[in-house]
PDB file of C-alpha atoms in Angstrom:
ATOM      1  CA  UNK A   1     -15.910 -12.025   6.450  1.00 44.00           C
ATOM      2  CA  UNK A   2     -13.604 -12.875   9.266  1.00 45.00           C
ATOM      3  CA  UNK A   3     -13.222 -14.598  12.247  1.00 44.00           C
ATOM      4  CA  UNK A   4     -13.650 -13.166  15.192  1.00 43.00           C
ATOM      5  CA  UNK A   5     -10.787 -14.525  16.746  1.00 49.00           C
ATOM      6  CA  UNK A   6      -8.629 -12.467  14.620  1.00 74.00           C
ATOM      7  CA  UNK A   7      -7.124  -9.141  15.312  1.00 94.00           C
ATOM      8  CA  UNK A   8      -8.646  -6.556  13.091  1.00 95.00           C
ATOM      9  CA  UNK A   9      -5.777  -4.388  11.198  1.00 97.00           C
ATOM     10  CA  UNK A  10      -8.597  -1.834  10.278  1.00 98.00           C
ATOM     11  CA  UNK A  11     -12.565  -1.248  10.728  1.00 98.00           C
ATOM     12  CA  UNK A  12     -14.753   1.595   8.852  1.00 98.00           C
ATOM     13  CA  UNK A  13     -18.411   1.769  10.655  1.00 98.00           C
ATOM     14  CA  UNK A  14     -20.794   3.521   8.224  1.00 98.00           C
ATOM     15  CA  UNK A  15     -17.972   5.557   6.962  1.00 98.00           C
ATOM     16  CA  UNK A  16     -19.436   8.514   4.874  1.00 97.00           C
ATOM     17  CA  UNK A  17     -17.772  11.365   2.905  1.00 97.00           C
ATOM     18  CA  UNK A  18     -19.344  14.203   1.781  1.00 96.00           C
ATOM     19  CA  UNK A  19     -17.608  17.067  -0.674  1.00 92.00           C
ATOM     20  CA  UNK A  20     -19.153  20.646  -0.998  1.00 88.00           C
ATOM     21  CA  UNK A  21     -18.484  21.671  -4.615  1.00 85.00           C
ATOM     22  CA  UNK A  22     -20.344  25.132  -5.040  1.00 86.00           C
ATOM     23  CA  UNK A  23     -23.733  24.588  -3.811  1.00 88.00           C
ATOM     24  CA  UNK A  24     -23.450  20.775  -4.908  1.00 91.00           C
ATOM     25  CA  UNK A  25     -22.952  18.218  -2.407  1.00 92.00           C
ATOM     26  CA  UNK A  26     -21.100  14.835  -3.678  1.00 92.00           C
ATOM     27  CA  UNK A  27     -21.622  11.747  -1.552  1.00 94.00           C
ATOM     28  CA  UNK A  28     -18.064   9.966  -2.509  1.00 96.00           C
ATOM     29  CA  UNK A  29     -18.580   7.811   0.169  1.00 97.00           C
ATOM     30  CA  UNK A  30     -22.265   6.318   1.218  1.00 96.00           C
ATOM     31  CA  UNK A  31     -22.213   4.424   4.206  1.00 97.00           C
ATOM     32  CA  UNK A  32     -18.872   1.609   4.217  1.00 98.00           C
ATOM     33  CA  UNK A  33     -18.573  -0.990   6.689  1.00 98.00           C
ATOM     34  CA  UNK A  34     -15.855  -3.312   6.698  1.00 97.00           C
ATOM     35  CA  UNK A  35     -13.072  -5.304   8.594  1.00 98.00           C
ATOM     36  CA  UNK A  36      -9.570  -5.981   7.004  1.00 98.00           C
ATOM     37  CA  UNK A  37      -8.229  -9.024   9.070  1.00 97.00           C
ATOM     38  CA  UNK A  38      -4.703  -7.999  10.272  1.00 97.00           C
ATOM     39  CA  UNK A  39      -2.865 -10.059   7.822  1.00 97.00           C
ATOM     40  CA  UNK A  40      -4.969  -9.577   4.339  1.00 98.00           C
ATOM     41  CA  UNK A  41      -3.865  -8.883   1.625  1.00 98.00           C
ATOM     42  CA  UNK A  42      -6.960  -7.185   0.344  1.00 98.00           C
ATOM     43  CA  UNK A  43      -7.269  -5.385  -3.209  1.00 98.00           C
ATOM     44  CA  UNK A  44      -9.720  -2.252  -3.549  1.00 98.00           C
ATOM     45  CA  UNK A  45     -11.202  -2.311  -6.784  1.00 97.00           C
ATOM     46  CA  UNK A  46     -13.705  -0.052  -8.730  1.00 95.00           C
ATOM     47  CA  UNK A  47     -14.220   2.761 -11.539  1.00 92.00           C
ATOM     48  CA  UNK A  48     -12.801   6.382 -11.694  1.00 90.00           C
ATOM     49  CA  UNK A  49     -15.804   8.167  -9.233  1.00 90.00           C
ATOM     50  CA  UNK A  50     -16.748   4.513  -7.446  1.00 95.00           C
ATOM     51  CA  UNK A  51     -14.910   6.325  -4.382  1.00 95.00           C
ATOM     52  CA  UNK A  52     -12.083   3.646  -3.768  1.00 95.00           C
ATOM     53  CA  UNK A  53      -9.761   6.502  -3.760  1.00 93.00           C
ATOM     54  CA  UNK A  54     -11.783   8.696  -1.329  1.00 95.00           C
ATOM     55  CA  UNK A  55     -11.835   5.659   1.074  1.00 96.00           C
ATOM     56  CA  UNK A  56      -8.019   5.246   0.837  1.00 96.00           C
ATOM     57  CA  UNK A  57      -7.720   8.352   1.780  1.00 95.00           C
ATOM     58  CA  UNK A  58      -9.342   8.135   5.177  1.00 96.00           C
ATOM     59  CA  UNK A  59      -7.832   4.092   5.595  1.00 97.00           C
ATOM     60  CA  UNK A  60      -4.576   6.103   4.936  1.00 96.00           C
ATOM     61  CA  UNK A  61      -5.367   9.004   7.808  1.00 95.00           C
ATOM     62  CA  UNK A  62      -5.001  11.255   4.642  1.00 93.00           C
ATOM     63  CA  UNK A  63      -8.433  12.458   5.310  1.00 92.00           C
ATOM     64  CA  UNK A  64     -11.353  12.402   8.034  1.00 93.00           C
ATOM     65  CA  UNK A  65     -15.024  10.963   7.225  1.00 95.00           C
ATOM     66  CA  UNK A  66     -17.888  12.828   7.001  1.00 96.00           C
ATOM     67  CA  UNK A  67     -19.501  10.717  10.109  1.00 96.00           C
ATOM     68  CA  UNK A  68     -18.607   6.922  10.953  1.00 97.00           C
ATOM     69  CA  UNK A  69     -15.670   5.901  12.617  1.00 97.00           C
ATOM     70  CA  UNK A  70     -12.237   4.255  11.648  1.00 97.00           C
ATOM     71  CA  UNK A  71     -10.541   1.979  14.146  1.00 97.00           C
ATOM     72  CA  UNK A  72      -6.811   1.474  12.749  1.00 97.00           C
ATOM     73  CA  UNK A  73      -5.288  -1.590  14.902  1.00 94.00           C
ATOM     74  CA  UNK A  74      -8.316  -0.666  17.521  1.00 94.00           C
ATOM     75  CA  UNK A  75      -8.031   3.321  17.896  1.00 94.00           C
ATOM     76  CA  UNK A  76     -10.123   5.106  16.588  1.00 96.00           C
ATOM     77  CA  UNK A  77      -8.672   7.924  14.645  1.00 96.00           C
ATOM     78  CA  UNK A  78     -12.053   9.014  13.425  1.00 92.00           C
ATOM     79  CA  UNK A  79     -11.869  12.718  14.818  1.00 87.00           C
ATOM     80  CA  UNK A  80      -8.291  13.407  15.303  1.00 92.00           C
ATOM     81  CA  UNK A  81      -6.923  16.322  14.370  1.00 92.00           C
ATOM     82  CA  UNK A  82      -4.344  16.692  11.841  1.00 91.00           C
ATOM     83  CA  UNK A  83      -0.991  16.874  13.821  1.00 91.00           C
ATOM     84  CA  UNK A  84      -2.628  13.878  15.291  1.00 93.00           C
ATOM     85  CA  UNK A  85      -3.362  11.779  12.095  1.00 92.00           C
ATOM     86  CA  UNK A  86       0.193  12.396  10.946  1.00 90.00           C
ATOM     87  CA  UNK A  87       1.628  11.008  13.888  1.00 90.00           C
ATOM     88  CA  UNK A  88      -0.841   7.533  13.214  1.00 92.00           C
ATOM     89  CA  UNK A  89       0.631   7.752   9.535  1.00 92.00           C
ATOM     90  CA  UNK A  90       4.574   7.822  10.640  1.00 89.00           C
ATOM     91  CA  UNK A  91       3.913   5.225  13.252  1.00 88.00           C
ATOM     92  CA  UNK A  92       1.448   2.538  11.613  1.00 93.00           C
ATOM     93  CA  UNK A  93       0.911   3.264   7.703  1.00 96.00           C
ATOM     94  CA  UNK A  94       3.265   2.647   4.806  1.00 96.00           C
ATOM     95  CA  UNK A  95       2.194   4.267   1.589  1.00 96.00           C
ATOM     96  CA  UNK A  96       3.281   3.163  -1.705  1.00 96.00           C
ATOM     97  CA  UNK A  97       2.264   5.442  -5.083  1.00 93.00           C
ATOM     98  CA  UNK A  98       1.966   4.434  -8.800  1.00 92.00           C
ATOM     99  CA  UNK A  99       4.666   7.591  -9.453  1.00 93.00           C
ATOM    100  CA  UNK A 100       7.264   6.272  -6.779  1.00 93.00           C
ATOM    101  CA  UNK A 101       7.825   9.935  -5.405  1.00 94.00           C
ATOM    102  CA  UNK A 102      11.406   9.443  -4.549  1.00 95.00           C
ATOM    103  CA  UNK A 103      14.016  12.549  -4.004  1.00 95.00           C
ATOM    104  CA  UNK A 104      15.433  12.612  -8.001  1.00 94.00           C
ATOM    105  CA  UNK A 105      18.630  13.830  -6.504  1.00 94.00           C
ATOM    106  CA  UNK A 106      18.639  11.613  -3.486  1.00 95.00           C
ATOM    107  CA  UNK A 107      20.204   8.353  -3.380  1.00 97.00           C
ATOM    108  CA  UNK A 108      18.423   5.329  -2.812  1.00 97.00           C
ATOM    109  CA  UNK A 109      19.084   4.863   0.629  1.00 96.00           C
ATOM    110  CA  UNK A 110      18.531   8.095   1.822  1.00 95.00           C
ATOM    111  CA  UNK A 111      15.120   8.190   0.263  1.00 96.00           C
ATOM    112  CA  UNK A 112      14.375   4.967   2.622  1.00 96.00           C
ATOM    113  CA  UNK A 113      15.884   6.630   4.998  1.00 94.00           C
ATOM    114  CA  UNK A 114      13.749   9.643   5.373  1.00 91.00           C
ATOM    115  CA  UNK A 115      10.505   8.359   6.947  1.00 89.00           C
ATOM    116  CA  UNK A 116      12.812   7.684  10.061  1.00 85.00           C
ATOM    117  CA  UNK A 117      14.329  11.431  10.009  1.00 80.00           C
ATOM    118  CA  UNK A 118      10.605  12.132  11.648  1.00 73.00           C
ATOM    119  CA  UNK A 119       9.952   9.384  13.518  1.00 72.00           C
ATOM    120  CA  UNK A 120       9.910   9.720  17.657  1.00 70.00           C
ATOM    121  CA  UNK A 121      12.269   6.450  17.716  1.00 70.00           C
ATOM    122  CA  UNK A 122      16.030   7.688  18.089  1.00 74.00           C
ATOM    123  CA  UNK A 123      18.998   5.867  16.309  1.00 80.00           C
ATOM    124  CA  UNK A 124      21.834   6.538  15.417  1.00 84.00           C
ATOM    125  CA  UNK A 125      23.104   7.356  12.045  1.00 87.00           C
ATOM    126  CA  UNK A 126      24.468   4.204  12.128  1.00 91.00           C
ATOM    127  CA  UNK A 127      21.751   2.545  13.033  1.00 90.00           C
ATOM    128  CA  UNK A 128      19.466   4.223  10.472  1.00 90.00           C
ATOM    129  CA  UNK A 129      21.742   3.208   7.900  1.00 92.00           C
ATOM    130  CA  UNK A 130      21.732  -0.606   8.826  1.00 93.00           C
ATOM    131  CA  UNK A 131      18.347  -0.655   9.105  1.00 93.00           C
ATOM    132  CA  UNK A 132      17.420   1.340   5.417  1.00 94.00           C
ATOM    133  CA  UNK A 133      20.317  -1.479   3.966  1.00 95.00           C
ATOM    134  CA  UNK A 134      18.222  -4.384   5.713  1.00 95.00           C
ATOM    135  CA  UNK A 135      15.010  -3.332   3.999  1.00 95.00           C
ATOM    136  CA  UNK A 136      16.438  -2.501   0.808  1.00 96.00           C
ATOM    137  CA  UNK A 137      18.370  -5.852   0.665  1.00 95.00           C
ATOM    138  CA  UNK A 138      14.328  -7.207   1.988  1.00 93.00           C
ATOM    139  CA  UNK A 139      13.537  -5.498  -1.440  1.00 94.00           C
ATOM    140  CA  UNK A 140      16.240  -7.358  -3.835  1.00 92.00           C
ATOM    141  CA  UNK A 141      18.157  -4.339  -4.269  1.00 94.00           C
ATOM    142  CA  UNK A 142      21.334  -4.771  -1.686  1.00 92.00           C
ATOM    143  CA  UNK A 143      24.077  -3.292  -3.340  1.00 91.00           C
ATOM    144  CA  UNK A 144      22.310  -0.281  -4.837  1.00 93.00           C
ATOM    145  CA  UNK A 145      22.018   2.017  -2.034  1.00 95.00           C
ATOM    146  CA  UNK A 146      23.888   5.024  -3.508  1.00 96.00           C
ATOM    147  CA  UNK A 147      21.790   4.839  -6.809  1.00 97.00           C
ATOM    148  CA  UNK A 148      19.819   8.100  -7.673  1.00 97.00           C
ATOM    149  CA  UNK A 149      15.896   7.375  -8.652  1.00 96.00           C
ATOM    150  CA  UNK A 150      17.639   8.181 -12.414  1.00 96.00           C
ATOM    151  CA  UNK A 151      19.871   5.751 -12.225  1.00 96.00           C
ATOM    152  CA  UNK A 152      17.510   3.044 -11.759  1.00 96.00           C
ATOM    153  CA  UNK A 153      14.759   1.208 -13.568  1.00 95.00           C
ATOM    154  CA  UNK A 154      11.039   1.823 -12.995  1.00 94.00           C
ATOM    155  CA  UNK A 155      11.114  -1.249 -10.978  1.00 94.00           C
ATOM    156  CA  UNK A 156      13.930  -0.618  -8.947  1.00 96.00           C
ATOM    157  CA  UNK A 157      12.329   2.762  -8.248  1.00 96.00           C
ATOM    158  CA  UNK A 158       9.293   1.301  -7.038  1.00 96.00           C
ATOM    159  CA  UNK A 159      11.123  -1.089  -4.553  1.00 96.00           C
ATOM    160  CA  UNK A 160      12.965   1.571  -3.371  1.00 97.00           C
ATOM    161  CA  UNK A 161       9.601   2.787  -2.686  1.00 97.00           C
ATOM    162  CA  UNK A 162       8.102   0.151  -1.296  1.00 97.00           C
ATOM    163  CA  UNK A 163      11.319  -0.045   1.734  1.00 97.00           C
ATOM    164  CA  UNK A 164      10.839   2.981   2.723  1.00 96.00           C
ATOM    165  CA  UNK A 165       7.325   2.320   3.272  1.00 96.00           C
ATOM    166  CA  UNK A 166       8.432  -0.788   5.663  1.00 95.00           C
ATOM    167  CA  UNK A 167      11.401   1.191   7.368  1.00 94.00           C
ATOM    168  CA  UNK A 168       8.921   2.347  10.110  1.00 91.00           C
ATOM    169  CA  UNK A 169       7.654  -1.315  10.438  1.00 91.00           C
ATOM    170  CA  UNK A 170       4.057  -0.246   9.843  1.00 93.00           C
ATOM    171  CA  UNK A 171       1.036  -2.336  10.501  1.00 91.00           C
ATOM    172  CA  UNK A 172      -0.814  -1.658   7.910  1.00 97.00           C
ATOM    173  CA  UNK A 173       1.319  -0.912   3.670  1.00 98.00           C
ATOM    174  CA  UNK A 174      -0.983   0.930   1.975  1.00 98.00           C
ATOM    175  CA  UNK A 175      -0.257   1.023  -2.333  1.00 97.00           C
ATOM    176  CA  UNK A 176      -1.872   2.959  -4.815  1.00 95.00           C
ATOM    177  CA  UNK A 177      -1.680   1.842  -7.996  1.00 95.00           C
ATOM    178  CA  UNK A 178       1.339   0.197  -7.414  1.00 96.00           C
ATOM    179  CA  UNK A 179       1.996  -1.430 -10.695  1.00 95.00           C
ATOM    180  CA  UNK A 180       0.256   1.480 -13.035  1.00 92.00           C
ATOM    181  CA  UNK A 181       3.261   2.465 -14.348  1.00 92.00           C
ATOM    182  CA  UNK A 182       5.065  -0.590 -14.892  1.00 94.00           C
ATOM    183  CA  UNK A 183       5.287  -2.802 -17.337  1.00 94.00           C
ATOM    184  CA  UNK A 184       3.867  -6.654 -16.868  1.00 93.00           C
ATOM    185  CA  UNK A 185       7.218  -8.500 -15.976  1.00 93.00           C
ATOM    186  CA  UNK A 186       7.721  -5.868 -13.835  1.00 95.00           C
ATOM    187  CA  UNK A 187       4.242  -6.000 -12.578  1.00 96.00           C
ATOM    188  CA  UNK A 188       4.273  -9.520 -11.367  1.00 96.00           C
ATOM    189  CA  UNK A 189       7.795  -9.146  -9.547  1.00 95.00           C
ATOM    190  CA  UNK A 190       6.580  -6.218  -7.179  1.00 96.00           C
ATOM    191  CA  UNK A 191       3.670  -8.451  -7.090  1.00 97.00           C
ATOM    192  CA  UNK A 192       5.738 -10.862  -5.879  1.00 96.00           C
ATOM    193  CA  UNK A 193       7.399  -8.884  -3.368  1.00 96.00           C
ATOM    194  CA  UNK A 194       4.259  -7.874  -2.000  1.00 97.00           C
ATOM    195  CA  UNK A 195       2.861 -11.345  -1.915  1.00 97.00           C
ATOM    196  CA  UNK A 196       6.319 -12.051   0.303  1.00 95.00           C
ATOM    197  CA  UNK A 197       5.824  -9.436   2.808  1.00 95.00           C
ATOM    198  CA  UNK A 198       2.199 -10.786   3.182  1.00 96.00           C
ATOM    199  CA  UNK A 199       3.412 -14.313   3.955  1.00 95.00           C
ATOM    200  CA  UNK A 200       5.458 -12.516   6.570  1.00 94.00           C
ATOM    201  CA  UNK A 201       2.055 -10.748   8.927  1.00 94.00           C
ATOM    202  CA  UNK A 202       2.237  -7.638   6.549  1.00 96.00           C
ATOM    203  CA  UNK A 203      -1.602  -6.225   6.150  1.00 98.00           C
ATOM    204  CA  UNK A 204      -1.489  -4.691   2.411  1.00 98.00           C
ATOM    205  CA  UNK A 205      -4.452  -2.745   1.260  1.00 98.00           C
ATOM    206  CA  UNK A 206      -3.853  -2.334  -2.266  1.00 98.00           C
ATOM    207  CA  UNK A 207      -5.825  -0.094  -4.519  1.00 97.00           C
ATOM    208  CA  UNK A 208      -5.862  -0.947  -8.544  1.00 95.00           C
ATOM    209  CA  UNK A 209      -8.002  -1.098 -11.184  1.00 91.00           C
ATOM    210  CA  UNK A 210      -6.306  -4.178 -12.710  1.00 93.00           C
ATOM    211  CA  UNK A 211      -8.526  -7.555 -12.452  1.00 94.00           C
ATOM    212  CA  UNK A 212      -5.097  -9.712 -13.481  1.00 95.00           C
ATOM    213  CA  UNK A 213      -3.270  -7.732 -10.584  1.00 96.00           C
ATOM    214  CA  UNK A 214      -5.718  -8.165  -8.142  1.00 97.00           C
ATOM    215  CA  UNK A 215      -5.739 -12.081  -8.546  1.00 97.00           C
ATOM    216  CA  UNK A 216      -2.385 -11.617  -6.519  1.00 97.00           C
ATOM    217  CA  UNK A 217      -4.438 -10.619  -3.018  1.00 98.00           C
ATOM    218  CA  UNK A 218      -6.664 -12.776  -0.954  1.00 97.00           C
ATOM    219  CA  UNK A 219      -9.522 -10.700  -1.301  1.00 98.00           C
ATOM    220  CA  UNK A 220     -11.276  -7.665  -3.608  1.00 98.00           C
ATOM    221  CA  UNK A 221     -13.340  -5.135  -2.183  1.00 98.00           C
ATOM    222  CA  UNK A 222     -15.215  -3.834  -5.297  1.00 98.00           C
ATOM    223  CA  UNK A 223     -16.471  -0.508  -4.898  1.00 97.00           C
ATOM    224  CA  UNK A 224     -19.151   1.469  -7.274  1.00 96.00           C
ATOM    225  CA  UNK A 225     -21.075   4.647  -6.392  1.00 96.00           C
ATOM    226  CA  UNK A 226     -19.519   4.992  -3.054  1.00 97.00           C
ATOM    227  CA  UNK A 227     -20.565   1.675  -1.682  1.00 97.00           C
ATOM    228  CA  UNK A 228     -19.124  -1.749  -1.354  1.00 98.00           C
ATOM    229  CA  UNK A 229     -20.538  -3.410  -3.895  1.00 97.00           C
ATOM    230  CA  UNK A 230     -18.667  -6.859  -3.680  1.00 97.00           C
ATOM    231  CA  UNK A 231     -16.491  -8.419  -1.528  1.00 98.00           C
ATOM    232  CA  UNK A 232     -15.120 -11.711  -2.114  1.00 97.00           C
ATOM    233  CA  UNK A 233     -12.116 -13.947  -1.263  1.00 97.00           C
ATOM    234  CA  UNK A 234     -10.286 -14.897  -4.722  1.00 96.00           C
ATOM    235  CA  UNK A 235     -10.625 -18.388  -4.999  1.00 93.00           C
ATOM    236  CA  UNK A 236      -8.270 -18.695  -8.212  1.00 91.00           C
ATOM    237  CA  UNK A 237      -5.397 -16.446  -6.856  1.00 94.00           C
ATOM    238  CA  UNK A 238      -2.216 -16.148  -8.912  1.00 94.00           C
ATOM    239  CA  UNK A 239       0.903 -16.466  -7.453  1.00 95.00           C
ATOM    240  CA  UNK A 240       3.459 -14.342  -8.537  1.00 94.00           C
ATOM    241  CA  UNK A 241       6.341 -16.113  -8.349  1.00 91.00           C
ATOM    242  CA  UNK A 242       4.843 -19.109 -10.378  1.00 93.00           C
ATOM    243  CA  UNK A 243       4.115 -16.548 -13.116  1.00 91.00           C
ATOM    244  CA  UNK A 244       7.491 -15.066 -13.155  1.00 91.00           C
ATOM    245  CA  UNK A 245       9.083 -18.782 -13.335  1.00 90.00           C
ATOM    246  CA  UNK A 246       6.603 -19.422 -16.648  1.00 89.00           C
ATOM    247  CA  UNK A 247       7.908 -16.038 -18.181  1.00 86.00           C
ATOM    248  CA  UNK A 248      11.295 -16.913 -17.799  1.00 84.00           C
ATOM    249  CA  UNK A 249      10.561 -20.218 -19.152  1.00 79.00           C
ATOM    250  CA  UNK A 250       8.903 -18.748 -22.035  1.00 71.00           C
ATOM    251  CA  UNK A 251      12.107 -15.803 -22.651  1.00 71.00           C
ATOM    252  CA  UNK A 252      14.250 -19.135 -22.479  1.00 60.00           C
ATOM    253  CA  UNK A 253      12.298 -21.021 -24.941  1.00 55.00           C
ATOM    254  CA  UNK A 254      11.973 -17.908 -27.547  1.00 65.00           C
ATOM    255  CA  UNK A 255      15.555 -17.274 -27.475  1.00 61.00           C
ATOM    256  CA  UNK A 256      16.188 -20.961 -28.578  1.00 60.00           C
ATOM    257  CA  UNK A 257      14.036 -21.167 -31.112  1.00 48.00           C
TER     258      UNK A 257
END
């Protein structure tokens, strides 16, 4: 696990979730206890029903457990209400989805812009325009600010996606199936963005069900049955932009023969 000497990004204490469906009771979550390092770059792994995507909920202050506590970057947001948990989400969480969910009729930088349209922090328009250019140029994609989600490829629409989920400077980018729509060039280059904004102090808490893309974090969480079932640092981890260099290679080599 980790060091104590290291800050701790986020900490579940025999988080439990508990769903009333008619008169039956479903235990997606049985008692999870663990410490994400701020820093990781963890991946959360496991089967439709294992309950990775009820935990992500509650990492994500999308939901409340059952009973346990969460500590995200050492408050406990365990019981807060929900005014209160979407105040924790604007100021500390970044969420990246497998469908993008950008504005179709919105151009690229507005979409980045809009997590700041509800944050407490005032700037100017000005300002909020420099600062959704600096993460979309962050992103690789200076230049296409005034592109509409339809004008753009499925990977440019998820790095639109993933600025605006840095625009607030969150502590903790949470992605969901990040790459689940993509296909695998395009895969390993968001990979490969995310594997930059690690090497910068981003925490990432990734959720996929991909073994080859979870190679690309430090660590898998496997869950199964509600429980953490294995946890393990990845010993053989790819790096993305290594792969990307031996596809290129590869395009270059086919289009000589």
């Amino acid at each position: 696990m980790n060091n104590s000497s290291e800050a701790v990004a986020v900490r579940l204490d025999d988080v439990r979730k508990t769903y009333q469906t008619g008169e039956v009771e479903v235990q997606a979550v049985r008692g999870v206890s663990i410490e994400i390092a701020a820093g990781e770059f963890v991946a959360l792994m496991g089967s439709s029903g294992s309950g990775k995507s009820t935990l992500m909920n509650i990492v994500g202050c999308l939901d409340r457990p059952t009973s346990g506590r969460y500590f995200l970057d050492g408050e406990d947001v365990s019981s807060l209400s929900r005014d209160e948990l979407a105040d924790v989400r604007n100021r500390k969480l970044g969420f990246v989805f497998q469908n993008f969910n950008l504005l179709a009729r919105t151009s690229a930088l507005e979409n980045v812009e809009l997590p700041l349209l509800y944050s407490e922090v005032a700037l100017t328009n000005v300002e909020l325009r420099e600062k959704a250019e600096q993460v979309l140029e962050a992103v690789g994609l200076q230049g296409r600010g005034d592109h509409t989600p339809s004008q753009l490829s499925g990977g440019q629409q998820q790095r639109v996606a993933i600025a605006r989920a840095l625009i607030n400077d969150p502590e903790v980018l949470l992605a969901d199936e990040p790459t689940g729509n993509l296909d695998s060039r395009t895969s390993v280059e968001v990979m490969e963005i995310f594997q930059r904004l690690n090497e910068k102090g981003i925490t990432i808490i990734m959720v996929t069900h991909e073994h080859d893309i979870a190679s690309y974090a430090r660590r898998n969480i496997v869950m199964k049955d509600g429980l953490v079932r294995d946890d393990v640092v990845v010993q053989n981890r790819l790096k993305a932009a290594a792969e990307l260099e031996k596809m290129t290679a590869g395009e270059a080599l086919e289009a000589a023969v």
